[in-house]
Amino acid sequence: RVKDEGRGGLRFFEASMNAQLHARRQLEQELSGAIDRDELQLFYQPIVNAKTGEIETFEALIRWRHPVRGLVSPVEFIPLAEQADLIAAIGQWVIDTACAAAATWPKPWRVSVNVSPSQFRQSDVPALAAAALARNALDANRLVIEITESVFIQDAANAVDVLSRLRRQGVHLALDDFGSGYSSLSYLQRFKFDKIKIDQSFVRRLGQSSDTLTIIHAIANLGHNLGLHVTVEGVETAEQLAILKEIGFDQMQGYLFGKPAPTLTVTDFEQARLRAMFQEPDLRAWA
Ligand code: C2E
Ligand code: MG
Ligand code: MG
Ligand code: MG
């Protein structure tokens, strides 16, 4: 392609590569000062009990309040942080901030924190978790660490070792985005997680083919038969909820129940709204 366009095309290609590289360097540099400038912020999204609608957990989701770009998504800057060796510092800030927040909550909800694969390898996550829990006088079982299957790819033995240390401390462990990416069922054998979170791409495809429902059902059964709790992510509509209710999950998460928000305002009214979603009589039972 580049060759076809001749020298001019190649020069253009190089120039745009340079511009991209420059933009990335600049963003990296800005990110390296983001913690000190207090630009990072955690949003919290409720995870509800799939039988009662009761809020049980909040997942902490990081945002970067960039002075010019506005709110930057973790999908954009976490990979950058990993490449620029900033992930350890950011990861420590996340665990600390999430534990400090949970310690102030009016109910003993759990806080769920995402740990990326390179952070998992680079940092001593069990030590960070222990320090953050102690500093905030938070019980270890109030903390959930979410990791994805890709932590097993480079050094599975080490990953299992680190997970076992977290387990001994009493921290809960969730396998995030299950069924997406590198998905291999053998990971379920290497370490017994407390729960699996079915990737939201499945729920998104629910309306498109009946096979999707079969697959979600099979994953839920697999998890339950292994003695794991099963969460389904990305529930956005009442129609999806109605279908998913039939499968029998432990927890659900998605915009239908609440979007990630910077401050927690769980009013009695809001909790009642969530409860009602699971108490509605199923009219089909009367037909
Ligand atoms: P994740 O851990 O799978 O988090 C769920 C993502 O789905 C979040 O995106 C959340 O806002 C979004 N989401 C929740 N419910 C719905 C829904 O009903 N519909 C749709 N379309 N989306 C929904 P977010 O906040 O942009 O985070 C994206 C990913 O970035 C996370 O995926 C996680 O892998 C990573 N991430 C977020 N915060 C952190 C962090 O503190 N540290 C690390 N290492 N990674 C993080
Ligand atoms: Mg997650
Ligand atoms: Mg996920
Ligand atoms: Mg994800």
mmCIF file of C-alpha atoms and ligand atoms in Angstrom:
data_model
loop_
_atom_site.group_PDB
_atom_site.id
_atom_site.type_symbol
_atom_site.label_atom_id
_atom_site.label_comp_id
_atom_site.label_asym_id
_atom_site.label_seq_id
_atom_site.Cartn_x
_atom_site.Cartn_y
_atom_site.Cartn_z
ATOM 1 C CA ARG A 1 0.000 0.000 0.000
ATOM 2 C CA VAL A 2 2.617 2.472 1.105
ATOM 3 C CA LYS A 3 4.867 1.353 -1.757
ATOM 4 C CA ASP A 4 2.152 1.967 -4.355
ATOM 5 C CA GLU A 5 1.871 5.556 -3.289
ATOM 6 C CA GLY A 6 5.535 6.211 -4.041
ATOM 7 C CA ARG A 7 7.955 8.417 -2.138
ATOM 8 C CA GLY A 8 5.338 11.032 -1.278
ATOM 9 C CA GLY A 9 3.125 8.404 0.322
ATOM 10 C CA LEU A 10 6.028 6.993 2.289
ATOM 11 C CA ARG A 11 7.044 10.416 3.558
ATOM 12 C CA PHE A 12 3.470 11.052 4.597
ATOM 13 C CA PHE A 13 3.405 7.702 6.343
ATOM 14 C CA GLU A 14 6.607 8.523 8.244
ATOM 15 C CA ALA A 15 5.364 11.972 9.171
ATOM 16 C CA SER A 16 2.109 10.645 10.574
ATOM 17 C CA MET A 17 4.008 7.924 12.449
ATOM 18 C CA ASN A 18 6.168 10.621 13.985
ATOM 19 C CA ALA A 19 3.143 12.700 14.905
ATOM 20 C CA GLN A 20 1.528 9.680 16.529
ATOM 21 C CA LEU A 21 4.690 8.828 18.418
ATOM 22 C CA HIS A 22 5.019 12.419 19.551
ATOM 23 C CA ALA A 23 1.409 12.551 20.742
ATOM 24 C CA ARG A 24 1.917 9.323 22.639
ATOM 25 C CA ARG A 25 5.101 10.549 24.297
ATOM 26 C CA GLN A 26 3.348 13.716 25.356
ATOM 27 C CA LEU A 27 0.397 11.809 26.796
ATOM 28 C CA GLU A 28 2.802 9.490 28.649
ATOM 29 C CA GLN A 29 4.572 12.477 30.113
ATOM 30 C CA GLU A 30 1.310 14.041 31.199
ATOM 31 C CA LEU A 31 0.158 10.746 32.686
ATOM 32 C CA SER A 32 3.335 10.430 34.743
ATOM 33 C CA GLY A 33 2.351 13.561 36.667
ATOM 34 C CA ALA A 34 -1.358 12.787 36.838
ATOM 35 C CA ILE A 35 -1.301 11.242 40.329
ATOM 36 C CA ASP A 36 0.600 14.178 41.832
ATOM 37 C CA ARG A 37 -1.695 16.661 40.114
ATOM 38 C CA ASP A 38 -4.673 14.751 41.512
ATOM 39 C CA GLU A 39 -6.146 14.130 38.040
ATOM 40 C CA LEU A 40 -7.002 10.463 38.556
ATOM 41 C CA GLN A 41 -10.406 9.607 39.894
ATOM 42 C CA LEU A 42 -12.296 6.425 40.693
ATOM 43 C CA PHE A 43 -15.876 5.972 39.571
ATOM 44 C CA TYR A 44 -17.990 3.275 41.217
ATOM 45 C CA GLN A 45 -20.564 1.016 39.590
ATOM 46 C CA PRO A 46 -23.009 -1.126 41.574
ATOM 47 C CA ILE A 47 -23.079 -4.907 41.271
ATOM 48 C CA VAL A 48 -26.381 -6.314 42.470
ATOM 49 C CA ASN A 49 -27.566 -9.632 43.829
ATOM 50 C CA ALA A 50 -29.286 -11.362 40.910
ATOM 51 C CA LYS A 51 -32.107 -12.713 43.057
ATOM 52 C CA THR A 52 -32.910 -9.744 45.289
ATOM 53 C CA GLY A 53 -31.532 -6.658 43.538
ATOM 54 C CA GLU A 54 -29.642 -5.761 46.710
ATOM 55 C CA ILE A 55 -26.381 -3.925 46.053
ATOM 56 C CA GLU A 56 -23.479 -6.104 47.193
ATOM 57 C CA THR A 57 -20.389 -4.651 45.593
ATOM 58 C CA PHE A 58 -19.116 -1.568 43.808
ATOM 59 C CA GLU A 59 -16.549 -1.942 41.054
ATOM 60 C CA ALA A 60 -13.947 0.833 41.070
ATOM 61 C CA LEU A 61 -13.301 2.120 37.533
ATOM 62 C CA ILE A 62 -10.523 4.613 36.949
ATOM 63 C CA ARG A 63 -10.836 7.851 34.976
ATOM 64 C CA TRP A 64 -8.251 10.475 34.095
ATOM 65 C CA ARG A 65 -9.468 14.044 34.296
ATOM 66 C CA HIS A 66 -7.176 15.510 31.675
ATOM 67 C CA PRO A 67 -7.071 19.340 31.821
ATOM 68 C CA VAL A 68 -7.561 19.629 28.039
ATOM 69 C CA ARG A 69 -8.958 16.306 26.840
ATOM 70 C CA GLY A 70 -11.519 15.984 29.608
ATOM 71 C CA LEU A 71 -12.407 12.581 30.991
ATOM 72 C CA VAL A 72 -10.069 9.980 29.483
ATOM 73 C CA SER A 73 -11.188 6.332 29.477
ATOM 74 C CA PRO A 74 -9.028 3.606 31.040
ATOM 75 C CA VAL A 75 -9.245 1.781 27.722
ATOM 76 C CA GLU A 76 -7.044 4.579 26.362
ATOM 77 C CA PHE A 77 -4.575 5.230 29.143
ATOM 78 C CA ILE A 78 -4.130 1.924 30.997
ATOM 79 C CA PRO A 79 -2.273 0.377 28.013
ATOM 80 C CA LEU A 80 -0.167 3.536 27.885
ATOM 81 C CA ALA A 81 0.552 3.281 31.608
ATOM 82 C CA GLU A 82 1.660 -0.316 31.099
ATOM 83 C CA GLN A 83 4.092 0.614 28.328
ATOM 84 C CA ALA A 84 5.470 3.618 30.198
ATOM 85 C CA ASP A 85 6.090 1.772 33.480
ATOM 86 C CA LEU A 86 3.478 3.855 35.239
ATOM 87 C CA ILE A 87 1.084 1.012 35.927
ATOM 88 C CA ALA A 88 2.624 0.061 39.288
ATOM 89 C CA ALA A 89 2.177 3.568 40.709
ATOM 90 C CA ILE A 90 -1.312 3.954 39.289
ATOM 91 C CA GLY A 91 -2.278 0.489 40.482
ATOM 92 C CA GLN A 92 -1.144 1.235 43.999
ATOM 93 C CA TRP A 93 -3.103 4.496 43.968
ATOM 94 C CA VAL A 94 -6.213 2.588 42.814
ATOM 95 C CA ILE A 95 -6.043 -0.038 45.579
ATOM 96 C CA ASP A 96 -5.387 2.615 48.231
ATOM 97 C CA THR A 97 -8.119 4.950 47.054
ATOM 98 C CA ALA A 98 -10.686 2.169 46.649
ATOM 99 C CA CYS A 99 -10.037 0.804 50.164
ATOM 100 C CA ALA A 100 -10.184 4.314 51.662
ATOM 101 C CA ALA A 101 -13.533 4.904 49.940
ATOM 102 C CA ALA A 102 -15.004 1.556 51.019
ATOM 103 C CA ALA A 103 -14.061 2.310 54.620
ATOM 104 C CA THR A 104 -16.370 5.364 54.538
ATOM 105 C CA TRP A 105 -19.390 3.639 52.959
ATOM 106 C CA PRO A 106 -22.605 3.455 55.001
ATOM 107 C CA LYS A 107 -22.966 -0.300 54.375
ATOM 108 C CA PRO A 108 -20.372 -3.087 54.258
ATOM 109 C CA TRP A 109 -20.453 -3.285 50.464
ATOM 110 C CA ARG A 110 -17.433 -4.871 48.862
ATOM 111 C CA VAL A 111 -15.147 -2.891 46.595
ATOM 112 C CA SER A 112 -13.884 -4.590 43.455
ATOM 113 C CA VAL A 113 -10.606 -3.433 41.927
ATOM 114 C CA ASN A 114 -9.172 -4.227 38.486
ATOM 115 C CA VAL A 115 -5.542 -5.300 38.300
ATOM 116 C CA SER A 116 -3.997 -5.437 34.852
ATOM 117 C CA PRO A 117 -1.687 -8.292 33.810
ATOM 118 C CA SER A 118 1.568 -6.321 33.816
ATOM 119 C CA GLN A 119 0.704 -4.754 37.167
ATOM 120 C CA PHE A 120 0.092 -8.254 38.446
ATOM 121 C CA ARG A 121 3.577 -9.290 37.368
ATOM 122 C CA GLN A 122 5.437 -6.100 38.323
ATOM 123 C CA SER A 123 3.974 -5.244 41.699
ATOM 124 C CA ASP A 124 3.592 -7.169 44.889
ATOM 125 C CA VAL A 125 -0.201 -6.995 44.793
ATOM 126 C CA PRO A 126 -0.709 -9.008 48.020
ATOM 127 C CA ALA A 127 1.579 -6.575 49.893
ATOM 128 C CA LEU A 128 -0.174 -3.543 48.392
ATOM 129 C CA ALA A 129 -3.573 -4.969 49.294
ATOM 130 C CA ALA A 130 -2.472 -5.803 52.850
ATOM 131 C CA ALA A 131 -1.103 -2.292 53.364
ATOM 132 C CA ALA A 132 -4.208 -0.568 51.968
ATOM 133 C CA LEU A 133 -6.533 -2.770 54.051
ATOM 134 C CA ALA A 134 -4.552 -2.136 57.224
ATOM 135 C CA ARG A 135 -4.271 1.605 56.624
ATOM 136 C CA ASN A 136 -8.036 1.875 56.259
ATOM 137 C CA ALA A 137 -8.952 -0.736 58.889
ATOM 138 C CA LEU A 138 -10.897 -2.604 56.217
ATOM 139 C CA ASP A 139 -11.608 -6.313 56.501
ATOM 140 C CA ALA A 140 -9.890 -8.328 53.742
ATOM 141 C CA ASN A 141 -13.153 -9.890 52.640
ATOM 142 C CA ARG A 142 -14.432 -6.430 51.657
ATOM 143 C CA LEU A 143 -11.867 -6.345 48.828
ATOM 144 C CA VAL A 144 -12.261 -8.106 45.499
ATOM 145 C CA ILE A 145 -9.418 -8.235 42.984
ATOM 146 C CA GLU A 146 -10.468 -8.668 39.344
ATOM 147 C CA ILE A 147 -7.982 -10.087 36.884
ATOM 148 C CA THR A 148 -8.343 -11.354 33.341
ATOM 149 C CA GLU A 149 -7.247 -14.677 31.937
ATOM 150 C CA SER A 150 -4.275 -13.089 30.221
ATOM 151 C CA VAL A 151 -2.322 -13.010 33.517
ATOM 152 C CA PHE A 152 -1.778 -16.723 33.022
ATOM 153 C CA ILE A 153 -0.181 -16.400 29.610
ATOM 154 C CA GLN A 154 3.337 -15.310 30.511
ATOM 155 C CA ASP A 155 3.995 -16.989 33.818
ATOM 156 C CA ALA A 156 1.107 -19.105 34.972
ATOM 157 C CA ALA A 157 2.970 -20.581 37.956
ATOM 158 C CA ASN A 158 3.740 -17.145 39.336
ATOM 159 C CA ALA A 159 0.175 -15.970 38.762
ATOM 160 C CA VAL A 160 -1.177 -18.930 40.710
ATOM 161 C CA ASP A 161 1.307 -18.218 43.495
ATOM 162 C CA VAL A 162 0.272 -14.563 43.794
ATOM 163 C CA LEU A 163 -3.422 -15.463 43.677
ATOM 164 C CA SER A 164 -2.880 -18.030 46.437
ATOM 165 C CA ARG A 165 -1.241 -15.411 48.633
ATOM 166 C CA LEU A 166 -4.204 -13.069 48.136
ATOM 167 C CA ARG A 167 -6.553 -15.933 48.923
ATOM 168 C CA ARG A 168 -4.729 -16.692 52.194
ATOM 169 C CA GLN A 169 -5.115 -13.032 53.171
ATOM 170 C CA GLY A 170 -8.881 -13.343 52.723
ATOM 171 C CA VAL A 171 -9.183 -11.184 49.596
ATOM 172 C CA HIS A 172 -11.839 -12.292 47.085
ATOM 173 C CA LEU A 173 -10.771 -13.113 43.549
ATOM 174 C CA ALA A 174 -12.750 -12.652 40.359
ATOM 175 C CA LEU A 175 -11.931 -13.761 36.832
ATOM 176 C CA ASP A 176 -13.016 -10.785 34.689
ATOM 177 C CA ASP A 177 -14.206 -10.732 31.065
ATOM 178 C CA PHE A 178 -14.629 -14.489 31.107
ATOM 179 C CA GLY A 179 -15.190 -16.057 27.720
ATOM 180 C CA SER A 180 -13.495 -13.290 25.751
ATOM 181 C CA GLY A 181 -9.988 -13.150 24.400
ATOM 182 C CA TYR A 182 -7.651 -15.967 25.250
ATOM 183 C CA SER A 183 -10.276 -17.927 27.083
ATOM 184 C CA SER A 184 -9.101 -21.343 27.979
ATOM 185 C CA LEU A 185 -11.067 -23.492 30.338
ATOM 186 C CA SER A 186 -7.813 -24.842 31.776
ATOM 187 C CA TYR A 187 -7.403 -21.574 33.714
ATOM 188 C CA LEU A 188 -10.404 -22.558 35.784
ATOM 189 C CA GLN A 189 -8.459 -25.622 36.859
ATOM 190 C CA ARG A 190 -5.275 -23.803 37.721
ATOM 191 C CA PHE A 191 -6.855 -21.595 40.311
ATOM 192 C CA LYS A 192 -10.193 -21.670 42.054
ATOM 193 C CA PHE A 193 -11.585 -18.154 41.805
ATOM 194 C CA ASP A 194 -14.447 -16.954 43.968
ATOM 195 C CA LYS A 195 -16.325 -15.782 40.934
ATOM 196 C CA ILE A 196 -16.271 -15.422 37.215
ATOM 197 C CA LYS A 197 -17.649 -12.392 35.394
ATOM 198 C CA ILE A 198 -19.095 -13.282 32.010
ATOM 199 C CA ASP A 199 -17.841 -10.805 29.441
ATOM 200 C CA GLN A 200 -20.351 -8.171 28.385
ATOM 201 C CA SER A 201 -19.927 -8.988 24.699
ATOM 202 C CA PHE A 202 -22.201 -11.990 25.246
ATOM 203 C CA VAL A 203 -25.063 -9.914 26.612
ATOM 204 C CA ARG A 204 -24.587 -7.434 23.759
ATOM 205 C CA ARG A 205 -25.102 -10.258 21.251
ATOM 206 C CA LEU A 206 -28.132 -11.716 23.062
ATOM 207 C CA GLY A 207 -30.665 -10.335 20.589
ATOM 208 C CA GLN A 208 -28.648 -11.420 17.577
ATOM 209 C CA SER A 209 -28.641 -15.184 17.850
ATOM 210 C CA SER A 210 -30.179 -17.836 20.035
ATOM 211 C CA ASP A 211 -26.778 -19.532 20.246
ATOM 212 C CA THR A 212 -25.622 -16.683 22.462
ATOM 213 C CA LEU A 213 -28.153 -17.579 25.119
ATOM 214 C CA THR A 214 -27.057 -21.218 24.951
ATOM 215 C CA ILE A 215 -23.441 -20.192 25.449
ATOM 216 C CA ILE A 216 -24.201 -17.844 28.374
ATOM 217 C CA HIS A 217 -26.248 -20.605 29.964
ATOM 218 C CA ALA A 218 -23.433 -23.114 29.510
ATOM 219 C CA ILE A 219 -20.856 -20.779 31.058
ATOM 220 C CA ALA A 220 -23.147 -20.119 34.028
ATOM 221 C CA ASN A 221 -23.671 -23.850 34.547
ATOM 222 C CA LEU A 222 -19.963 -24.528 34.243
ATOM 223 C CA GLY A 223 -19.193 -21.888 36.866
ATOM 224 C CA HIS A 224 -21.852 -23.143 39.239
ATOM 225 C CA ASN A 225 -20.825 -26.769 38.820
ATOM 226 C CA LEU A 226 -17.297 -25.745 39.760
ATOM 227 C CA GLY A 227 -18.667 -24.081 42.888
ATOM 228 C CA LEU A 228 -18.011 -20.516 41.681
ATOM 229 C CA HIS A 229 -20.246 -17.491 41.826
ATOM 230 C CA VAL A 230 -21.223 -16.175 38.447
ATOM 231 C CA THR A 231 -21.727 -12.501 37.545
ATOM 232 C CA VAL A 232 -23.035 -11.278 34.233
ATOM 233 C CA GLU A 233 -21.794 -7.889 32.982
ATOM 234 C CA GLY A 234 -23.242 -5.317 30.611
ATOM 235 C CA VAL A 235 -26.958 -5.624 31.352
ATOM 236 C CA GLU A 236 -28.512 -2.546 29.750
ATOM 237 C CA THR A 237 -32.163 -3.278 29.066
ATOM 238 C CA ALA A 238 -35.209 -4.755 30.787
ATOM 239 C CA GLU A 239 -35.465 -7.248 27.918
ATOM 240 C CA GLN A 240 -31.955 -8.536 28.599
ATOM 241 C CA LEU A 241 -32.740 -8.735 32.310
ATOM 242 C CA ALA A 242 -35.898 -10.775 31.669
ATOM 243 C CA ILE A 243 -33.944 -13.302 29.603
ATOM 244 C CA LEU A 244 -30.978 -13.457 31.976
ATOM 245 C CA LYS A 245 -33.187 -13.923 35.049
ATOM 246 C CA GLU A 246 -34.172 -17.360 33.750
ATOM 247 C CA ILE A 247 -30.572 -18.542 33.803
ATOM 248 C CA GLY A 248 -29.948 -17.898 37.468
ATOM 249 C CA PHE A 249 -26.878 -15.808 38.136
ATOM 250 C CA ASP A 250 -25.470 -14.732 41.465
ATOM 251 C CA GLN A 251 -24.811 -11.128 40.529
ATOM 252 C CA MET A 252 -25.540 -8.711 37.719
ATOM 253 C CA GLN A 253 -23.857 -5.503 36.621
ATOM 254 C CA GLY A 254 -24.732 -2.977 33.944
ATOM 255 C CA TYR A 255 -26.140 0.409 33.062
ATOM 256 C CA LEU A 256 -29.673 -0.845 33.838
ATOM 257 C CA PHE A 257 -28.728 -1.009 37.527
ATOM 258 C CA GLY A 258 -26.390 1.952 37.558
ATOM 259 C CA LYS A 259 -23.660 3.634 35.550
ATOM 260 C CA PRO A 260 -20.236 4.237 37.051
ATOM 261 C CA ALA A 261 -20.394 7.459 39.063
ATOM 262 C CA PRO A 262 -17.832 9.491 41.010
ATOM 263 C CA THR A 263 -19.831 9.730 44.201
ATOM 264 C CA LEU A 264 -21.960 7.154 45.901
ATOM 265 C CA THR A 265 -25.518 8.192 46.471
ATOM 266 C CA VAL A 266 -27.450 5.051 47.204
ATOM 267 C CA THR A 267 -30.735 6.377 48.498
ATOM 268 C CA ASP A 268 -33.419 4.101 49.907
ATOM 269 C CA PHE A 269 -35.405 5.039 46.833
ATOM 270 C CA GLU A 270 -32.642 3.834 44.516
ATOM 271 C CA GLN A 271 -32.239 0.563 46.378
ATOM 272 C CA ALA A 272 -36.031 0.089 46.238
ATOM 273 C CA ARG A 273 -35.937 0.638 42.459
ATOM 274 C CA LEU A 274 -33.320 -2.093 42.117
ATOM 275 C CA ARG A 275 -35.187 -4.488 44.386
ATOM 276 C CA ALA A 276 -38.377 -3.966 42.379
ATOM 277 C CA MET A 277 -36.648 -5.126 39.191
ATOM 278 C CA PHE A 278 -36.281 -8.565 40.743
ATOM 279 C CA GLN A 279 -39.605 -8.716 42.564
ATOM 280 C CA GLU A 280 -41.858 -8.044 39.601
ATOM 281 C CA PRO A 281 -44.135 -11.015 39.140
ATOM 282 C CA ASP A 282 -43.373 -12.901 35.980
ATOM 283 C CA LEU A 283 -46.660 -12.699 34.107
ATOM 284 C CA ARG A 284 -45.695 -15.597 31.882
ATOM 285 C CA ALA A 285 -46.059 -17.900 34.886
ATOM 286 C CA TRP A 286 -49.804 -17.133 34.904
ATOM 287 C CA ALA A 287 -50.418 -17.652 31.235
HETATM 288 P P1 C2E B 1 -13.975 -4.083 33.079
HETATM 289 O O1 C2E B 1 -13.239 -4.345 34.321
HETATM 290 O O2 C2E B 1 -14.528 -5.248 32.369
HETATM 291 O O3 C2E B 1 -15.102 -3.033 33.469
HETATM 292 C C1 C2E B 1 -16.376 -2.994 32.917
HETATM 293 C C2 C2E B 1 -16.473 -1.912 31.868
HETATM 294 O O4 C2E B 1 -17.768 -1.952 31.264
HETATM 295 C C3 C2E B 1 -16.367 -0.497 32.434
HETATM 296 O O5 C2E B 1 -15.802 0.319 31.409
HETATM 297 C C4 C2E B 1 -17.824 -0.119 32.648
HETATM 298 O O6 C2E B 1 -18.022 1.287 32.677
HETATM 299 C C5 C2E B 1 -18.441 -0.739 31.444
HETATM 300 N N1 C2E B 1 -19.852 -1.063 31.630
HETATM 301 C C6 C2E B 1 -20.496 -1.424 32.757
HETATM 302 N N2 C2E B 1 -21.794 -1.687 32.529
HETATM 303 C C7 C2E B 1 -21.987 -1.497 31.208
HETATM 304 C C8 C2E B 1 -23.139 -1.607 30.340
HETATM 305 O O7 C2E B 1 -24.258 -1.930 30.748
HETATM 306 N N3 C2E B 1 -22.937 -1.340 29.029
HETATM 307 C C9 C2E B 1 -21.726 -0.970 28.528
HETATM 308 N N4 C2E B 1 -21.636 -0.733 27.220
HETATM 309 N N5 C2E B 1 -20.617 -0.867 29.308
HETATM 310 C C10 C2E B 1 -20.757 -1.117 30.631
HETATM 311 P P2 C2E B 1 -14.625 1.329 31.745
HETATM 312 O O8 C2E B 1 -14.897 2.006 33.042
HETATM 313 O O9 C2E B 1 -14.424 2.172 30.532
HETATM 314 O O10 C2E B 1 -13.380 0.393 31.949
HETATM 315 C C11 C2E B 1 -12.895 -0.368 30.890
HETATM 316 C C12 C2E B 1 -11.839 -1.333 31.340
HETATM 317 O O11 C2E B 1 -10.693 -0.624 31.818
HETATM 318 C C13 C2E B 1 -12.261 -2.212 32.497
HETATM 319 O O12 C2E B 1 -13.045 -3.282 32.021
HETATM 320 C C14 C2E B 1 -10.922 -2.631 33.044
HETATM 321 O O13 C2E B 1 -10.400 -3.698 32.299
HETATM 322 C C15 C2E B 1 -10.076 -1.396 32.803
HETATM 323 N N6 C2E B 1 -9.978 -0.622 34.047
HETATM 324 C C16 C2E B 1 -10.879 0.209 34.611
HETATM 325 N N7 C2E B 1 -10.413 0.713 35.777
HETATM 326 C C17 C2E B 1 -9.196 0.152 35.975
HETATM 327 C C18 C2E B 1 -8.208 0.277 36.998
HETATM 328 O O14 C2E B 1 -8.370 0.956 38.018
HETATM 329 N N8 C2E B 1 -7.052 -0.438 36.831
HETATM 330 C C19 C2E B 1 -6.846 -1.239 35.742
HETATM 331 N N9 C2E B 1 -5.697 -1.905 35.658
HETATM 332 N N10 C2E B 1 -7.757 -1.363 34.764
HETATM 333 C C20 C2E B 1 -8.918 -0.676 34.874
HETATM 334 MG MG MG B 2 -13.609 -5.421 35.931
HETATM 335 MG MG MG B 3 -15.279 -7.049 32.594
HETATM 336 MG MG MG B 4 -12.591 -5.395 30.427
#
